[in-house]
Short mmCIF file of C-alpha atoms and ligand atoms in Angstrom, two decimals:
data_model
loop_
_atom_site.label_atom_id
_atom_site.label_comp_id
_atom_site.label_asym_id
_atom_site.label_seq_id
_atom_site.Cartn_x
_atom_site.Cartn_y
_atom_site.Cartn_z
CA MET O 1 -190.21 158.20 30.26
CA LYS O 2 -188.26 156.32 32.93
CA ILE O 3 -189.97 152.98 33.56
CA ALA O 4 -189.63 150.50 36.45
CA LEU O 5 -190.48 146.91 35.52
CA LEU O 6 -191.67 145.14 38.68
CA GLY O 7 -191.55 141.52 37.51
CA TYR O 8 -189.10 140.63 34.77
CA GLY O 9 -190.54 137.35 33.52
CA ARG O 10 -192.38 136.64 30.24
CA MET O 11 -194.39 139.87 30.39
CA GLY O 12 -191.68 142.09 31.87
CA GLN O 13 -189.30 141.12 29.05
CA THR O 14 -191.92 141.66 26.32
CA ILE O 15 -192.82 145.06 27.82
CA GLU O 16 -189.11 146.02 27.88
CA GLN O 17 -188.80 145.48 24.09
CA ILE O 18 -191.93 147.48 23.31
CA ALA O 19 -191.10 150.30 25.75
CA ILE O 20 -187.60 150.70 24.26
CA SER O 21 -189.03 150.68 20.71
CA ARG O 22 -191.31 153.58 21.78
CA GLY O 23 -188.36 155.62 23.09
CA HIS O 24 -188.59 154.90 26.83
CA ASP O 25 -185.80 154.00 29.28
CA ILE O 26 -185.99 151.03 31.62
CA VAL O 27 -184.37 152.29 34.83
CA ILE O 28 -185.38 149.38 37.10
CA LYS O 29 -186.04 145.75 36.18
CA THR O 30 -186.50 143.43 39.09
CA SER O 31 -187.98 140.12 40.14
CA SER O 32 -187.74 140.97 43.83
CA ASN O 33 -189.28 143.54 46.20
CA THR O 34 -185.93 144.85 47.45
CA GLY O 35 -182.69 146.33 46.11
CA TYR O 36 -184.02 149.30 44.14
CA ASN O 37 -185.26 152.86 44.69
CA ILE O 38 -188.68 153.19 43.03
CA LYS O 39 -188.34 157.00 43.11
CA GLU O 40 -185.90 156.74 40.18
CA ALA O 41 -188.85 155.91 37.90
CA ASP O 42 -191.56 158.16 36.36
CA VAL O 43 -193.92 155.19 36.23
CA ALA O 44 -193.92 151.54 37.33
CA ILE O 45 -195.36 148.52 35.49
CA ASP O 46 -196.07 145.51 37.70
CA PHE O 47 -196.36 142.08 36.06
CA SER O 48 -195.20 139.91 38.95
CA ILE O 49 -196.90 137.16 40.94
CA PRO O 50 -200.16 137.13 42.95
CA ASN O 51 -198.38 137.25 46.36
CA ALA O 52 -196.15 140.20 45.40
CA ALA O 53 -198.44 142.54 43.46
CA PHE O 54 -200.10 144.38 46.37
CA ASN O 55 -196.76 145.17 48.06
CA ASN O 56 -195.29 146.37 44.76
CA ILE O 57 -198.31 148.60 44.11
CA SER O 58 -198.28 149.98 47.69
CA ASN O 59 -194.57 150.80 47.46
CA CYS O 60 -195.23 152.85 44.30
CA LEU O 61 -198.25 154.64 45.76
CA ASN O 62 -196.36 155.43 48.98
CA ASN O 63 -193.57 157.02 46.91
CA ASP O 64 -195.71 159.06 44.48
CA VAL O 65 -194.92 156.84 41.51
CA PRO O 66 -197.89 156.13 39.19
CA VAL O 67 -198.39 152.37 38.82
CA ILE O 68 -199.86 150.05 36.18
CA SER O 69 -200.57 146.49 37.32
CA GLY O 70 -201.44 143.52 35.12
CA THR O 71 -200.75 140.86 37.72
CA THR O 72 -203.77 138.61 38.26
CA GLY O 73 -204.83 136.58 41.31
CA TRP O 74 -204.42 139.29 44.01
CA LEU O 75 -207.80 141.07 43.75
CA ASP O 76 -208.89 140.32 47.33
CA LYS O 77 -206.69 143.38 48.08
CA TYR O 78 -207.86 145.56 45.15
CA ASN O 79 -210.08 147.78 47.36
CA GLU O 80 -207.17 148.35 49.74
CA ALA O 81 -205.03 149.48 46.80
CA VAL O 82 -207.81 151.85 45.68
CA SER O 83 -208.06 153.37 49.19
CA LEU O 84 -204.29 153.83 49.40
CA CYS O 85 -204.25 155.50 45.98
CA GLU O 86 -207.05 157.87 47.01
CA LYS O 87 -205.42 158.63 50.39
CA ASN O 88 -202.06 159.43 48.75
CA LYS O 89 -203.61 161.22 45.72
CA GLY O 90 -201.70 158.79 43.53
CA ALA O 91 -202.38 157.22 40.14
CA PHE O 92 -203.17 153.54 39.57
CA ILE O 93 -204.54 151.25 36.86
CA TYR O 94 -205.23 147.55 37.22
CA ALA O 95 -206.50 145.58 34.22
CA SER O 96 -206.96 141.83 33.98
CA ASN O 97 -206.06 142.23 30.32
CA PHE O 98 -204.32 145.18 28.63
CA SER O 99 -204.81 144.16 24.99
CA LEU O 100 -207.00 146.29 22.74
CA GLY O 101 -208.63 143.15 21.30
CA VAL O 102 -209.67 141.79 24.70
CA ASN O 103 -210.99 145.19 25.78
CA ILE O 104 -213.21 145.23 22.66
CA PHE O 105 -214.18 141.63 23.51
CA PHE O 106 -215.17 142.78 27.06
CA GLU O 107 -217.62 145.26 25.47
CA LEU O 108 -219.02 142.62 23.05
CA ASN O 109 -219.50 140.23 25.98
CA GLU O 110 -221.64 142.77 27.85
CA ILE O 111 -223.75 143.57 24.77
CA LEU O 112 -224.34 139.87 24.09
CA ALA O 113 -225.27 139.18 27.74
CA LYS O 114 -227.85 141.99 27.58
CA MET O 115 -229.34 140.50 24.40
CA MET O 116 -229.53 137.01 25.93
CA THR O 117 -230.83 137.90 29.39
CA LYS O 118 -234.50 137.00 28.73
CA LEU O 119 -233.72 133.88 26.65
CA ASP O 120 -233.96 131.17 29.32
CA ASP O 121 -233.31 128.30 26.92
CA TYR O 122 -229.67 129.31 26.55
CA LYS O 123 -227.13 128.39 29.27
CA VAL O 124 -223.84 130.31 29.40
CA ASP O 125 -220.34 129.05 30.11
CA ILE O 126 -216.84 130.55 29.92
CA GLU O 127 -213.71 128.62 28.99
CA GLU O 128 -210.17 129.93 29.29
CA ILE O 129 -207.02 128.25 27.93
CA HIS O 130 -203.49 129.26 28.99
CA HIS O 131 -199.92 127.94 29.06
CA THR O 132 -198.95 125.46 31.78
CA LYS O 133 -196.77 127.99 33.68
CA LYS O 134 -199.77 130.09 34.72
CA LEU O 135 -200.08 130.26 38.53
CA ASP O 136 -203.74 131.27 38.90
CA ALA O 137 -207.06 129.81 37.71
CA PRO O 138 -209.42 130.98 36.46
CA SER O 139 -207.62 133.74 34.57
CA GLY O 140 -208.23 137.36 35.56
CA THR O 141 -209.70 137.90 32.09
CA ALA O 142 -212.22 135.07 32.58
CA ILE O 143 -213.25 136.65 35.91
CA THR O 144 -213.78 140.04 34.21
CA LEU O 145 -215.85 138.31 31.49
CA ALA O 146 -217.93 136.49 34.12
CA GLU O 147 -218.54 139.78 35.96
CA GLY O 148 -219.62 141.33 32.64
CA VAL O 149 -222.20 138.55 32.10
CA ILE O 150 -223.47 138.69 35.72
CA LYS O 151 -223.94 142.48 35.51
CA ASN O 152 -226.09 142.20 32.39
CA HIS O 153 -227.86 138.81 32.62
CA SER O 154 -230.64 138.22 35.15
CA GLN O 155 -230.08 134.45 35.51
CA TYR O 156 -226.58 134.58 37.00
CA SER O 157 -225.58 135.93 40.42
CA ASN O 158 -222.09 134.45 40.77
CA TRP O 159 -219.41 132.43 38.94
CA LYS O 160 -217.51 129.30 39.99
CA LEU O 161 -214.62 127.29 38.64
CA ASP O 162 -215.80 123.89 37.34
CA GLU O 163 -219.23 124.16 38.95
CA SER O 164 -222.60 124.77 37.36
CA THR O 165 -225.90 125.21 39.21
CA GLU O 166 -229.05 127.26 38.55
CA ASN O 167 -227.60 130.76 39.15
CA ILE O 168 -223.90 129.97 38.94
CA LEU O 169 -221.98 130.78 35.77
CA PRO O 170 -219.38 128.02 35.24
CA ILE O 171 -215.79 128.78 34.20
CA THR O 172 -213.46 126.04 33.02
CA ALA O 173 -209.67 126.54 32.91
CA LYS O 174 -207.46 124.44 30.61
CA ARG O 175 -203.66 124.45 30.66
CA ILE O 176 -201.88 123.60 27.37
CA PRO O 177 -198.16 124.31 26.69
CA ASP O 178 -197.36 127.70 25.09
CA VAL O 179 -200.93 129.05 24.72
CA PRO O 180 -200.70 132.86 25.37
CA GLY O 181 -204.41 133.20 26.28
CA THR O 182 -207.76 132.15 24.74
CA HIS O 183 -211.23 132.97 26.09
CA ILE O 184 -214.50 131.52 24.78
CA ILE O 185 -218.04 132.44 25.87
CA THR O 186 -220.73 129.96 24.84
CA TYR O 187 -224.53 130.30 24.93
CA LYS O 188 -226.03 126.85 24.29
CA SER O 189 -229.64 125.72 23.83
CA ASP O 190 -231.07 122.43 22.52
CA ILE O 191 -231.49 124.13 19.14
CA ASP O 192 -228.17 125.89 18.60
CA THR O 193 -224.95 127.38 20.03
CA ILE O 194 -223.66 130.96 19.92
CA LYS O 195 -219.94 131.46 20.68
CA ILE O 196 -217.64 134.45 20.88
CA GLU O 197 -213.89 133.87 21.18
CA HIS O 198 -210.72 135.89 21.66
CA GLU O 199 -207.41 134.20 20.91
CA ALA O 200 -204.14 136.01 21.63
CA HIS O 201 -201.42 135.01 19.13
CA SER O 202 -198.59 136.26 21.37
CA ARG O 203 -197.99 138.51 24.42
CA GLN O 204 -197.39 141.58 22.24
CA GLY O 205 -200.94 142.94 22.62
CA PHE O 206 -200.88 142.70 26.43
CA ALA O 207 -197.47 144.38 26.59
CA LEU O 208 -198.30 147.18 24.13
CA GLY O 209 -201.48 147.96 26.09
CA ALA O 210 -199.52 148.17 29.34
CA VAL O 211 -196.99 150.60 27.83
CA ILE O 212 -199.81 152.74 26.35
CA ALA O 213 -201.45 152.81 29.82
CA ALA O 214 -198.12 153.88 31.39
CA GLU O 215 -197.75 156.71 28.84
CA TRP O 216 -201.37 157.78 29.44
CA ILE O 217 -201.24 157.88 33.26
CA ILE O 218 -198.35 160.36 33.57
CA GLY O 219 -199.62 163.61 35.12
CA LYS O 220 -202.97 162.11 36.18
CA THR O 221 -204.39 161.49 39.67
CA GLY O 222 -206.90 158.74 40.44
CA VAL O 223 -207.85 155.12 39.93
CA PHE O 224 -208.47 154.29 36.28
CA THR O 225 -209.28 151.33 34.02
CA MET O 226 -208.35 150.40 30.45
CA LYS O 227 -211.76 151.77 29.41
CA ASP O 228 -210.48 155.24 30.38
CA VAL O 229 -207.19 154.69 28.54
CA LEU O 230 -208.68 153.34 25.31
CA ASN O 231 -211.80 155.51 25.38
CA ILE O 232 -214.04 152.67 24.18
CA GLY O 233 -217.49 151.44 25.22
N1 LIG D 1 -203.19 141.97 32.51
C1 LIG D 1 -202.66 141.43 31.41
O1 LIG D 1 -202.84 141.91 30.28
C2 LIG D 1 -201.79 140.23 31.57
C3 LIG D 1 -201.55 139.75 32.82
N2 LIG D 1 -200.66 138.72 33.01
C4 LIG D 1 -200.39 138.40 34.40
O2 LIG D 1 -199.13 138.99 34.71
C5 LIG D 1 -198.44 138.20 35.69
C6 LIG D 1 -197.05 137.85 35.18
O3 LIG D 1 -197.15 137.03 34.06
P1 LIG D 1 -195.83 136.43 33.38
O4 LIG D 1 -194.87 137.51 33.05
O5 LIG D 1 -196.30 135.50 32.33
O6 LIG D 1 -195.24 135.57 34.60
P2 LIG D 1 -193.71 135.16 34.87
O7 LIG D 1 -193.76 134.07 35.88
O8 LIG D 1 -193.01 134.92 33.59
O9 LIG D 1 -193.10 136.49 35.53
C7 LIG D 1 -193.36 136.92 36.83
C8 LIG D 1 -192.04 137.39 37.43
O10 LIG D 1 -192.28 138.02 38.68
C9 LIG D 1 -191.16 137.72 39.49
N3 LIG D 1 -191.39 138.03 40.90
C10 LIG D 1 -191.55 137.19 41.96
N4 LIG D 1 -191.67 137.91 43.10
C11 LIG D 1 -191.58 139.23 42.75
C12 LIG D 1 -191.62 140.45 43.47
N5 LIG D 1 -191.76 140.48 44.80
N6 LIG D 1 -191.53 141.61 42.78
C13 LIG D 1 -191.35 141.62 41.45
N7 LIG D 1 -191.29 140.47 40.72
C14 LIG D 1 -191.42 139.31 41.35
C15 LIG D 1 -190.89 136.24 39.20
O11 LIG D 1 -189.59 135.88 39.62
C16 LIG D 1 -191.05 136.23 37.68
O12 LIG D 1 -189.83 136.55 37.04
C17 LIG D 1 -199.36 137.00 35.96
O13 LIG D 1 -200.15 137.29 37.09
C18 LIG D 1 -200.24 136.94 34.72
O14 LIG D 1 -201.49 136.35 34.97
C19 LIG D 1 -200.02 138.13 31.98
C20 LIG D 1 -200.25 138.54 30.70
C21 LIG D 1 -201.15 139.63 30.39
O1 LIG D 2 -200.95 134.50 32.76
C1 LIG D 2 -201.10 134.84 31.57
O2 LIG D 2 -200.34 134.47 30.67
C2 LIG D 2 -202.22 135.74 31.25
N1 LIG D 2 -202.88 136.25 32.25
C3 LIG D 2 -203.95 137.19 32.18
C4 LIG D 2 -205.18 136.63 32.83
O3 LIG D 2 -205.07 135.95 33.86
O4 LIG D 2 -206.28 136.92 32.35
C5 LIG D 2 -204.15 137.76 30.80
C6 LIG D 2 -203.79 136.87 29.65
O5 LIG D 2 -204.86 136.04 29.34
C7 LIG D 2 -202.51 136.10 29.85
#
């Protein structure tokens, strides 16, 4: 498979190693939105920056190249990307987190929220910890987790960063050098605390998931999620 890497930073470089080890060719690797012909690739993988992701995705969809995006912090334009994909009969996957472990954790989070929904004594909060180079806060993964709680728990209707009121689920974001990504969901009452936690040990899991998604999407048409790729939940 001929892969275009749109964004050649920490993730782009990790994806390159894994893609090559699985027998793929990297035909484009770029940290810019110009100077390449996307049509040379069978599939594109975008791990860039919040301001660039939508343009990168649109360029792929306008040129019939299936696209996987893991960039976070651009989701105000997600629905526009979905419409463009549908209009062009293209193929597109966005995931806030491509690792198998986090996708299992997403499912656990929803099951736990369902179990806790009637238990008013417990208050929920989400904490995410990432390296100091991260541009966005809260993390895309923390937002997906918050949406998973809100969907399944009657007390919460929205989430906010560093703010907690009656129906608002608080997220806190910490930045510590070299942390690849940790997410903790806590249910706390006066009597006890229940916590579930996912800690990434490196970027390998994110990168492997993105390459698996790129392999999976070839020949398909539509807007998909990692749930479709991994067939879990
Ligand atoms: N969904 C997931 O599983 C994961 C998502 N991420 C997200 O992926 C993104 C990238 O993360 P990192 O690689 O750690 O960041 P990074 O900062 O190391 O790499 C981003 C690269 O994009 C480049 N870039 C800037 N403008 C561009 C453009 N117009 N087109 C293409 N590239 C451009 C930058 O120069 C930089 O080299 C972030 O949004 C991060 O939150 C990170 C890890 C896992
Ligand atoms: O920027 C990162 O590094 C990560 N970003 C993603 C996010 O915002 O959730 C996924 C992962 O936690 C690493």
